[in-house]
Amino acid sequence: MDQIDQRILRELQADARLSHQELSERVGLSPSPCARRVRRLETEGYITGYGAIVDETRLGFGFNVFVSVKLEQQVDRRLVEFEREARTCPEIVECWLMTGSFDYLLRIAVADLNEYEHFLTGKLTKIPGVASIESSIPIRRVKHQQQRIR
Amino acid sequence: MDQIDQRILRELQADARLSHQELSERVGLSPSPCARRVRRLETEGYITGYGAIVDETRLGFGFNVFVSVKLEQQVDRRLVEFEREARTCPEIVECWLMTGSFDYLLRIAVADLNEYEHFLTGKLTKIPGVASIESSIPIRRVKHQQQRIR
DNA sequence: GATGAAACCTTCACCCC
DNA sequence: GGGGTGAAGGTTTCATC
C-alpha cells in the first residue's frame, strides 16, 4: 500500500469505469503495471466490488427514515429472526445492531411518508419480538459518502 | 423505464465494471442497444456515477460511530458553518439534518475507539455552536446497501 | 433492436531497471 | 521487486439497416 495504490483507490472510488489506460495516466504509470496493481488490490481484498450509483429520488425511493428498534428480549433466536427479515426487506437499506438503549438502527428508503406508513404497519411492526419503534425523519442529506476516502 | 432498463440498473449496481457485451447478454439484448440504454440512463440522471467499493476495515477505518449533535441555536449561520465543517471532515462519512430532538445525525468512520476520542475532543467539540453530542456505537453491520435496489 | 467495421482498450509474455 | 513495451485478442462505438 504505497502512494500510488492510494491514488488508484481514490480515482476508482470516484469513477469505477475509468479505463486502465486513463487511470494509469492519472496516477503516473503506464497501463500494465497499473492494471496489475488494480488486480492486486482486488485479490487482496482492498477493493471488494464496483457499483453504479443511482438517483434514488428519480427511482421513487428518495424519502429516508431512521428507525430505532427495541426488541422484547435480546435472546439469540429473536436477533437471528429480526436480521433475516431485515436482510430480505427491500425498504431496509441499512441495519446496524447497536449497543445502548435500543437494539437496531435502520435506514429506510421509500417514496414518501405514506409509503413509510404502509411499511411500518404492514411489515416492521409484524416482525416477531419488536417491542418499540422510534422514527426520525431527516430534512436533508448534508453529506453522504459511500465510505471513507483516503 | 421498462423491464430491461431496470435489469440494467440492477446488474450495474451489482457490478459496475461489467462490459457492455456481458451486460447485454444478461439483459437479453445485443451490445449496441444495450450501450445506448446505459448512456441514456446516465444522461437522464438515473445513473449518477460509478464507484469502487473498498474494505474499510483493511484501510484502517472500520470502526463506526453514530453521533447525534444538537446546536445551541438553529440559526442559519450556525447550520451553514456546521455543514461546511462536516463536508470537509474526512471522519464524517454521513451527515443528515434532522427533524426532532437533535439537529444532526452523523456517521463517523475511524480506526478504533481511541481514534474516535481524538476526533471527538480535537474536532467535533471544537466546531462553533455545538451544544451537545451523543455517541451510539454499533456492534455489527447487519445490512448495508449503498442504496435501494429494484 | 441488430449488424459489422474501425478505433480503442486490455492483457500477457517479455524485457528492463 | 517493481515498471515499461508491443502484439494479439477482445470490446466499444458508430453509421447503417
mmCIF file of C-alpha atoms (C1' of nucleotides) in Angstrom:
data_model
loop_
_atom_site.group_PDB
_atom_site.id
_atom_site.type_symbol
_atom_site.label_atom_id
_atom_site.label_comp_id
_atom_site.label_asym_id
_atom_site.label_seq_id
_atom_site.Cartn_x
_atom_site.Cartn_y
_atom_site.Cartn_z
ATOM 1 C CA MET A 1 0.000 0.000 0.000
ATOM 2 C CA ASP A 2 2.006 2.943 -1.238
ATOM 3 C CA GLN A 3 1.104 6.392 -2.536
ATOM 4 C CA ILE A 4 0.194 5.069 -5.977
ATOM 5 C CA ASP A 5 -2.160 2.408 -4.603
ATOM 6 C CA GLN A 6 -3.927 5.071 -2.614
ATOM 7 C CA ARG A 7 -4.301 7.263 -5.655
ATOM 8 C CA ILE A 8 -5.674 4.316 -7.608
ATOM 9 C CA LEU A 9 -8.230 3.704 -4.863
ATOM 10 C CA ARG A 10 -9.192 7.350 -4.792
ATOM 11 C CA GLU A 11 -9.660 7.529 -8.552
ATOM 12 C CA LEU A 12 -11.655 4.291 -8.698
ATOM 13 C CA GLN A 13 -13.856 5.341 -5.789
ATOM 14 C CA ALA A 14 -14.696 8.477 -7.767
ATOM 15 C CA ASP A 15 -15.130 6.687 -11.101
ATOM 16 C CA ALA A 16 -15.061 2.917 -11.262
ATOM 17 C CA ARG A 17 -15.474 2.824 -15.034
ATOM 18 C CA LEU A 18 -12.172 4.520 -15.712
ATOM 19 C CA SER A 19 -10.189 2.517 -18.260
ATOM 20 C CA HIS A 20 -6.822 1.215 -17.120
ATOM 21 C CA GLN A 21 -5.259 3.488 -19.669
ATOM 22 C CA GLU A 22 -6.928 6.640 -18.361
ATOM 23 C CA LEU A 23 -6.304 5.528 -14.789
ATOM 24 C CA SER A 24 -2.638 4.886 -15.486
ATOM 25 C CA GLU A 25 -2.219 8.435 -16.784
ATOM 26 C CA ARG A 26 -3.854 9.901 -13.692
ATOM 27 C CA VAL A 27 -1.648 8.003 -11.278
ATOM 28 C CA GLY A 28 1.514 8.433 -13.356
ATOM 29 C CA LEU A 29 2.121 4.887 -14.533
ATOM 30 C CA SER A 30 1.862 3.033 -17.807
ATOM 31 C CA PRO A 31 -1.194 0.825 -18.373
ATOM 32 C CA SER A 32 0.140 -2.593 -17.478
ATOM 33 C CA PRO A 33 1.669 -2.015 -14.054
ATOM 34 C CA CYS A 34 -1.463 -0.026 -13.310
ATOM 35 C CA ALA A 35 -3.694 -2.935 -14.276
ATOM 36 C CA ARG A 36 -1.500 -5.248 -12.212
ATOM 37 C CA ARG A 37 -1.958 -3.047 -9.165
ATOM 38 C CA VAL A 38 -5.708 -2.884 -9.633
ATOM 39 C CA ARG A 39 -5.839 -6.664 -9.850
ATOM 40 C CA ARG A 40 -3.731 -6.974 -6.717
ATOM 41 C CA LEU A 41 -5.977 -4.541 -4.841
ATOM 42 C CA GLU A 42 -8.916 -6.718 -5.868
ATOM 43 C CA THR A 43 -7.404 -10.094 -4.988
ATOM 44 C CA GLU A 44 -6.024 -8.843 -1.677
ATOM 45 C CA GLY A 45 -9.479 -7.582 -0.758
ATOM 46 C CA TYR A 46 -8.917 -3.833 -0.668
ATOM 47 C CA ILE A 47 -11.431 -3.395 -3.476
ATOM 48 C CA THR A 48 -14.449 -5.591 -2.826
ATOM 49 C CA GLY A 49 -16.566 -4.573 -5.804
ATOM 50 C CA TYR A 50 -17.786 -1.903 -8.167
ATOM 51 C CA GLY A 51 -21.244 -0.381 -8.138
ATOM 52 C CA ALA A 52 -23.359 2.008 -10.169
ATOM 53 C CA ILE A 53 -24.704 4.881 -8.082
ATOM 54 C CA VAL A 54 -28.331 5.624 -8.886
ATOM 55 C CA ASP A 55 -30.571 8.610 -8.198
ATOM 56 C CA GLU A 56 -32.915 7.269 -5.533
ATOM 57 C CA THR A 57 -35.381 10.122 -5.858
ATOM 58 C CA ARG A 58 -35.797 9.501 -9.575
ATOM 59 C CA LEU A 59 -36.414 5.809 -8.925
ATOM 60 C CA GLY A 60 -39.106 6.607 -6.384
ATOM 61 C CA PHE A 61 -37.448 5.993 -3.033
ATOM 62 C CA GLY A 62 -35.874 9.276 -2.091
ATOM 63 C CA PHE A 63 -37.661 9.537 1.251
ATOM 64 C CA ASN A 64 -35.479 8.261 4.091
ATOM 65 C CA VAL A 65 -36.368 7.440 7.670
ATOM 66 C CA PHE A 66 -34.101 6.394 10.529
ATOM 67 C CA VAL A 67 -35.748 3.877 12.805
ATOM 68 C CA SER A 68 -34.616 2.788 16.251
ATOM 69 C CA VAL A 69 -35.963 -0.642 17.129
ATOM 70 C CA LYS A 70 -36.098 -2.271 20.536
ATOM 71 C CA LEU A 71 -36.795 -5.999 20.870
ATOM 72 C CA GLU A 72 -38.718 -7.626 23.704
ATOM 73 C CA GLN A 73 -35.806 -9.823 24.709
ATOM 74 C CA GLN A 74 -32.304 -9.814 23.302
ATOM 75 C CA VAL A 75 -32.212 -13.597 23.016
ATOM 76 C CA ASP A 76 -30.285 -15.010 20.119
ATOM 77 C CA ARG A 77 -33.320 -16.510 18.409
ATOM 78 C CA ARG A 78 -35.015 -13.096 18.249
ATOM 79 C CA LEU A 79 -31.946 -11.382 16.845
ATOM 80 C CA VAL A 80 -31.471 -14.012 14.145
ATOM 81 C CA GLU A 81 -35.135 -13.744 13.207
ATOM 82 C CA PHE A 82 -35.108 -9.955 13.047
ATOM 83 C CA GLU A 83 -31.949 -9.873 10.975
ATOM 84 C CA ARG A 84 -33.279 -12.379 8.497
ATOM 85 C CA GLU A 85 -36.324 -10.174 7.964
ATOM 86 C CA ALA A 86 -34.157 -7.057 7.713
ATOM 87 C CA ARG A 87 -31.966 -8.615 5.041
ATOM 88 C CA THR A 88 -34.859 -9.661 2.847
ATOM 89 C CA CYS A 89 -36.802 -6.432 3.205
ATOM 90 C CA PRO A 90 -36.030 -4.038 0.313
ATOM 91 C CA GLU A 91 -37.160 -0.911 2.190
ATOM 92 C CA ILE A 92 -34.480 -1.537 4.843
ATOM 93 C CA VAL A 93 -31.336 -0.235 3.203
ATOM 94 C CA GLU A 94 -29.157 -0.275 6.302
ATOM 95 C CA CYS A 95 -29.389 -2.201 9.540
ATOM 96 C CA TRP A 96 -26.984 -1.943 12.476
ATOM 97 C CA LEU A 97 -27.002 -3.946 15.697
ATOM 98 C CA MET A 98 -26.357 -1.350 18.382
ATOM 99 C CA THR A 99 -25.090 -1.013 21.901
ATOM 100 C CA GLY A 100 -27.057 1.229 24.233
ATOM 101 C CA SER A 101 -30.722 1.918 24.788
ATOM 102 C CA PHE A 102 -32.100 0.340 21.608
ATOM 103 C CA ASP A 103 -31.180 -2.764 19.638
ATOM 104 C CA TYR A 104 -31.245 -1.887 15.956
ATOM 105 C CA LEU A 105 -30.802 1.241 13.912
ATOM 106 C CA LEU A 106 -32.381 1.062 10.457
ATOM 107 C CA ARG A 107 -32.354 3.369 7.480
ATOM 108 C CA ILE A 108 -35.479 3.034 5.396
ATOM 109 C CA ALA A 109 -35.819 4.174 1.774
ATOM 110 C CA VAL A 110 -39.347 4.660 0.427
ATOM 111 C CA ALA A 111 -41.193 7.074 -1.870
ATOM 112 C CA ASP A 112 -42.932 9.233 0.745
ATOM 113 C CA LEU A 113 -44.443 9.362 4.205
ATOM 114 C CA ASN A 114 -47.484 7.495 3.014
ATOM 115 C CA GLU A 115 -45.419 4.567 1.787
ATOM 116 C CA TYR A 116 -43.492 4.675 5.030
ATOM 117 C CA GLU A 117 -46.707 4.230 6.972
ATOM 118 C CA HIS A 118 -47.502 1.145 4.916
ATOM 119 C CA PHE A 119 -44.059 -0.255 5.617
ATOM 120 C CA LEU A 120 -44.413 0.458 9.337
ATOM 121 C CA THR A 121 -47.851 -1.015 9.856
ATOM 122 C CA GLY A 122 -47.599 -3.751 7.230
ATOM 123 C CA LYS A 123 -44.078 -5.003 7.769
ATOM 124 C CA LEU A 124 -41.955 -3.658 10.593
ATOM 125 C CA THR A 125 -44.450 -3.975 13.423
ATOM 126 C CA LYS A 126 -45.275 -7.502 12.271
ATOM 127 C CA ILE A 127 -41.762 -8.848 12.776
ATOM 128 C CA PRO A 128 -41.952 -11.050 15.902
ATOM 129 C CA GLY A 129 -40.275 -9.682 19.003
ATOM 130 C CA VAL A 130 -40.360 -5.991 18.063
ATOM 131 C CA ALA A 131 -41.224 -4.133 21.258
ATOM 132 C CA SER A 132 -40.895 -0.479 20.274
ATOM 133 C CA ILE A 133 -40.077 1.673 17.286
ATOM 134 C CA GLU A 134 -38.936 5.267 17.082
ATOM 135 C CA SER A 135 -38.834 7.063 13.733
ATOM 136 C CA SER A 136 -36.553 10.017 12.991
ATOM 137 C CA ILE A 137 -37.078 11.852 9.758
ATOM 138 C CA PRO A 138 -34.245 13.708 8.067
ATOM 139 C CA ILE A 139 -34.818 17.070 6.422
ATOM 140 C CA ARG A 140 -31.842 16.895 4.129
ATOM 141 C CA ARG A 141 -28.763 14.810 3.365
ATOM 142 C CA VAL A 142 -25.806 17.092 4.016
ATOM 143 C CA LYS A 143 -23.046 14.618 3.171
ATOM 144 C CA HIS A 144 -23.230 11.022 2.094
ATOM 145 C CA GLN A 145 -20.088 9.243 1.083
ATOM 146 C CA GLN A 146 -20.448 5.558 0.492
ATOM 147 C CA GLN A 147 -17.297 5.104 2.513
ATOM 148 C CA ARG A 148 -14.373 6.976 3.890
ATOM 149 C CA ILE A 149 -11.897 8.222 1.328
ATOM 150 C CA ARG A 150 -8.183 8.432 1.969
ATOM 151 C CA MET B 1 -38.030 2.937 -17.790
ATOM 152 C CA ASP B 2 -39.059 -0.544 -18.788
ATOM 153 C CA GLN B 3 -38.146 -4.009 -17.552
ATOM 154 C CA ILE B 4 -34.845 -4.035 -19.415
ATOM 155 C CA ASP B 5 -33.742 -0.666 -18.007
ATOM 156 C CA GLN B 6 -34.421 -1.957 -14.529
ATOM 157 C CA ARG B 7 -32.413 -5.096 -15.163
ATOM 158 C CA ILE B 8 -29.560 -2.961 -16.488
ATOM 159 C CA LEU B 9 -29.651 -0.878 -13.319
ATOM 160 C CA ARG B 10 -29.697 -3.968 -11.140
ATOM 161 C CA GLU B 11 -26.746 -5.533 -12.936
ATOM 162 C CA LEU B 12 -24.693 -2.337 -12.870
ATOM 163 C CA GLN B 13 -25.462 -1.750 -9.204
ATOM 164 C CA ALA B 14 -24.054 -5.205 -8.517
ATOM 165 C CA ASP B 15 -21.073 -4.853 -10.855
ATOM 166 C CA ALA B 16 -20.299 -1.553 -12.491
ATOM 167 C CA ARG B 17 -17.324 -2.911 -14.420
ATOM 168 C CA LEU B 18 -19.430 -5.284 -16.481
ATOM 169 C CA SER B 19 -18.610 -4.866 -20.163
ATOM 170 C CA HIS B 20 -21.466 -3.815 -22.408
ATOM 171 C CA GLN B 21 -21.137 -7.147 -24.101
ATOM 172 C CA GLU B 22 -21.542 -9.164 -20.908
ATOM 173 C CA LEU B 23 -24.284 -6.826 -19.729
ATOM 174 C CA SER B 24 -26.169 -7.154 -22.991
ATOM 175 C CA GLU B 25 -26.200 -10.940 -22.649
ATOM 176 C CA ARG B 26 -27.549 -10.751 -19.111
ATOM 177 C CA VAL B 27 -30.407 -8.449 -20.041
ATOM 178 C CA GLY B 28 -31.158 -10.241 -23.309
ATOM 179 C CA LEU B 29 -30.065 -7.642 -25.836
ATOM 180 C CA SER B 30 -27.222 -7.228 -28.280
ATOM 181 C CA PRO B 31 -24.349 -4.917 -27.281
ATOM 182 C CA SER B 32 -25.214 -1.696 -29.067
ATOM 183 C CA PRO B 33 -28.816 -1.129 -27.983
ATOM 184 C CA CYS B 34 -27.612 -2.072 -24.525
ATOM 185 C CA ALA B 35 -24.864 0.576 -24.621
ATOM 186 C CA ARG B 36 -27.407 3.110 -25.904
ATOM 187 C CA ARG B 37 -29.657 2.391 -22.937
ATOM 188 C CA VAL B 38 -26.800 2.718 -20.459
ATOM 189 C CA ARG B 39 -25.867 6.045 -21.976
ATOM 190 C CA ARG B 40 -29.461 7.220 -21.784
ATOM 191 C CA LEU B 41 -29.705 6.177 -18.132
ATOM 192 C CA GLU B 42 -26.583 8.233 -17.487
ATOM 193 C CA THR B 43 -27.613 11.362 -19.377
ATOM 194 C CA GLU B 44 -31.140 11.298 -17.932
ATOM 195 C CA GLY B 45 -29.668 11.134 -14.449
ATOM 196 C CA TYR B 46 -30.790 7.693 -13.333
ATOM 197 C CA ILE B 47 -27.175 6.606 -13.007
ATOM 198 C CA THR B 48 -25.190 9.371 -11.334
ATOM 199 C CA GLY B 49 -21.805 7.655 -11.198
ATOM 200 C CA TYR B 50 -19.792 4.507 -10.652
ATOM 201 C CA GLY B 51 -17.730 3.758 -7.568
ATOM 202 C CA ALA B 52 -15.259 1.188 -6.324
ATOM 203 C CA ILE B 53 -16.317 -0.362 -3.023
ATOM 204 C CA VAL B 54 -13.394 -0.687 -0.632
ATOM 205 C CA ASP B 55 -12.869 -2.715 2.537
ATOM 206 C CA GLU B 56 -12.926 -0.024 5.228
ATOM 207 C CA THR B 57 -11.507 -2.302 7.908
ATOM 208 C CA ARG B 58 -8.484 -3.124 5.785
ATOM 209 C CA LEU B 59 -7.878 0.562 5.144
ATOM 210 C CA GLY B 60 -7.986 1.313 8.846
ATOM 211 C CA PHE B 61 -11.360 2.909 9.404
ATOM 212 C CA GLY B 62 -13.693 0.038 10.141
ATOM 213 C CA PHE B 63 -14.889 1.438 13.453
ATOM 214 C CA ASN B 64 -18.156 3.328 13.065
ATOM 215 C CA VAL B 65 -19.945 5.629 15.476
ATOM 216 C CA PHE B 66 -23.328 7.304 15.120
ATOM 217 C CA VAL B 67 -23.379 10.763 16.642
ATOM 218 C CA SER B 68 -26.403 12.914 17.405
ATOM 219 C CA VAL B 69 -25.496 16.583 17.530
ATOM 220 C CA LYS B 70 -27.530 19.420 18.990
ATOM 221 C CA LEU B 71 -26.648 23.040 18.209
ATOM 222 C CA GLU B 72 -27.050 25.976 20.588
ATOM 223 C CA GLN B 73 -29.343 27.843 18.255
ATOM 224 C CA GLN B 74 -30.748 26.675 14.937
ATOM 225 C CA VAL B 75 -29.918 29.954 13.228
ATOM 226 C CA ASP B 76 -28.929 29.757 9.595
ATOM 227 C CA ARG B 77 -25.366 30.945 10.170
ATOM 228 C CA ARG B 78 -24.714 28.115 12.622
ATOM 229 C CA LEU B 79 -26.128 25.465 10.291
ATOM 230 C CA VAL B 80 -24.074 26.692 7.357
ATOM 231 C CA GLU B 81 -20.956 26.714 9.500
ATOM 232 C CA PHE B 82 -21.531 23.229 10.878
ATOM 233 C CA GLU B 83 -22.247 21.786 7.457
ATOM 234 C CA ARG B 84 -19.137 23.304 5.957
ATOM 235 C CA GLU B 85 -17.075 21.626 8.672
ATOM 236 C CA ALA B 86 -18.911 18.338 8.213
ATOM 237 C CA ARG B 87 -18.243 18.308 4.492
ATOM 238 C CA THR B 88 -14.527 18.902 4.836
ATOM 239 C CA CYS B 89 -14.016 16.454 7.696
ATOM 240 C CA PRO B 90 -12.920 13.030 6.394
ATOM 241 C CA GLU B 91 -14.031 11.154 9.519
ATOM 242 C CA ILE B 92 -17.630 12.283 8.933
ATOM 243 C CA VAL B 93 -18.852 9.912 6.271
ATOM 244 C CA GLU B 94 -22.527 10.776 6.532
ATOM 245 C CA CYS B 95 -24.322 13.837 7.814
ATOM 246 C CA TRP B 96 -28.094 14.330 7.930
ATOM 247 C CA LEU B 97 -30.009 17.422 9.037
ATOM 248 C CA MET B 98 -32.809 16.023 11.173
ATOM 249 C CA THR B 99 -36.247 16.878 12.458
ATOM 250 C CA GLY B 100 -36.936 16.133 16.110
ATOM 251 C CA SER B 101 -34.949 16.380 19.296
ATOM 252 C CA PHE B 102 -31.482 16.783 17.793
ATOM 253 C CA ASP B 103 -30.170 18.650 14.767
ATOM 254 C CA TYR B 104 -27.666 16.411 13.002
ATOM 255 C CA LEU B 105 -27.065 12.697 12.728
ATOM 256 C CA LEU B 106 -23.508 11.776 11.757
ATOM 257 C CA ARG B 107 -21.824 8.527 10.916
ATOM 258 C CA ILE B 108 -18.147 8.553 11.777
ATOM 259 C CA ALA B 109 -15.550 6.150 10.338
ATOM 260 C CA VAL B 110 -12.270 5.810 12.238
ATOM 261 C CA ALA B 111 -9.814 3.048 13.157
ATOM 262 C CA ASP B 112 -10.864 2.429 16.751
ATOM 263 C CA LEU B 113 -12.294 3.941 19.921
ATOM 264 C CA ASN B 114 -9.048 5.689 20.629
ATOM 265 C CA GLU B 115 -9.075 7.494 17.299
ATOM 266 C CA TYR B 116 -12.719 8.342 17.888
ATOM 267 C CA GLU B 117 -11.808 10.056 21.130
ATOM 268 C CA HIS B 118 -9.284 12.180 19.268
ATOM 269 C CA PHE B 119 -11.870 13.123 16.689
ATOM 270 C CA LEU B 120 -14.388 14.000 19.393
ATOM 271 C CA THR B 121 -12.139 16.141 21.552
ATOM 272 C CA GLY B 122 -9.970 17.547 18.777
ATOM 273 C CA LYS B 123 -12.538 18.262 16.086
ATOM 274 C CA LEU B 124 -16.222 17.780 16.770
ATOM 275 C CA THR B 125 -16.470 19.623 20.076
ATOM 276 C CA LYS B 126 -14.481 22.489 18.584
ATOM 277 C CA ILE B 127 -16.996 23.297 15.865
ATOM 278 C CA PRO B 128 -18.698 26.546 16.960
ATOM 279 C CA GLY B 129 -22.278 26.228 18.125
ATOM 280 C CA VAL B 130 -22.197 22.560 19.088
ATOM 281 C CA ALA B 131 -24.218 22.293 22.296
ATOM 282 C CA SER B 132 -24.389 18.560 22.930
ATOM 283 C CA ILE B 133 -23.201 15.278 21.455
ATOM 284 C CA GLU B 134 -24.470 11.757 21.938
ATOM 285 C CA SER B 135 -22.492 8.799 20.611
ATOM 286 C CA SER B 136 -24.039 5.446 19.727
ATOM 287 C CA ILE B 137 -21.713 2.607 18.941
ATOM 288 C CA PRO B 138 -22.783 -0.227 16.659
ATOM 289 C CA ILE B 139 -21.815 -3.812 17.432
ATOM 290 C CA ARG B 140 -22.188 -5.080 13.908
ATOM 291 C CA ARG B 141 -23.369 -4.045 10.462
ATOM 292 C CA VAL B 142 -26.253 -6.366 9.642
ATOM 293 C CA LYS B 143 -27.106 -4.954 6.225
ATOM 294 C CA HIS B 144 -25.586 -2.091 4.325
ATOM 295 C CA GLN B 145 -26.695 -1.448 0.791
ATOM 296 C CA GLN B 146 -25.392 1.703 -0.753
ATOM 297 C CA GLN B 147 -28.891 2.347 -1.988
ATOM 298 C CA ARG B 148 -32.182 0.664 -2.513
ATOM 299 C CA ILE B 149 -32.217 -1.905 -5.266
ATOM 300 C CA ARG B 150 -35.193 -2.504 -7.501
ATOM 301 C "C1'" DG C 1 -33.213 -3.548 -31.986
ATOM 302 C "C1'" DA C 2 -29.417 -5.810 -34.890
ATOM 303 C "C1'" DT C 3 -25.133 -5.840 -37.818
ATOM 304 C "C1'" DG C 4 -20.494 -5.014 -38.982
ATOM 305 C "C1'" DA C 5 -16.173 -2.409 -39.318
ATOM 306 C "C1'" DA C 6 -12.890 0.893 -37.358
ATOM 307 C "C1'" DA C 7 -10.903 2.560 -33.279
ATOM 308 C "C1'" DC C 8 -9.860 1.666 -28.923
ATOM 309 C "C1'" DC C 9 -8.600 -0.893 -24.750
ATOM 310 C "C1'" DT C 10 -6.964 -4.915 -22.118
ATOM 311 C "C1'" DT C 11 -3.917 -8.454 -21.450
ATOM 312 C "C1'" DC C 12 0.097 -11.124 -21.483
ATOM 313 C "C1'" DA C 13 4.740 -12.625 -22.354
ATOM 314 C "C1'" DC C 14 8.832 -10.466 -22.325
ATOM 315 C "C1'" DC C 15 12.497 -7.103 -21.337
ATOM 316 C "C1'" DC C 16 14.481 -3.716 -18.415
ATOM 317 C "C1'" DC C 17 15.966 -1.227 -14.188
ATOM 318 C "C1'" DG D 1 10.568 -6.498 -6.666
ATOM 319 C "C1'" DG D 2 8.565 -3.432 -9.467
ATOM 320 C "C1'" DG D 3 7.822 -0.682 -14.155
ATOM 321 C "C1'" DG D 4 7.799 -0.452 -19.436
ATOM 322 C "C1'" DT D 5 6.873 -2.380 -24.410
ATOM 323 C "C1'" DG D 6 4.449 -4.339 -28.023
ATOM 324 C "C1'" DA D 7 1.326 -7.527 -30.264
ATOM 325 C "C1'" DA D 8 -2.841 -10.463 -30.096
ATOM 326 C "C1'" DG D 9 -7.299 -10.670 -28.780
ATOM 327 C "C1'" DG D 10 -11.350 -8.681 -27.214
ATOM 328 C "C1'" DT D 11 -14.578 -4.610 -26.585
ATOM 329 C "C1'" DT D 12 -16.795 -0.244 -27.621
ATOM 330 C "C1'" DT D 13 -18.722 2.744 -30.816
ATOM 331 C "C1'" DC D 14 -20.948 4.446 -34.775
ATOM 332 C "C1'" DA D 15 -23.182 4.551 -39.147
ATOM 333 C "C1'" DT D 16 -26.377 1.828 -41.296
ATOM 334 C "C1'" DC D 17 -30.168 -1.287 -41.997
#
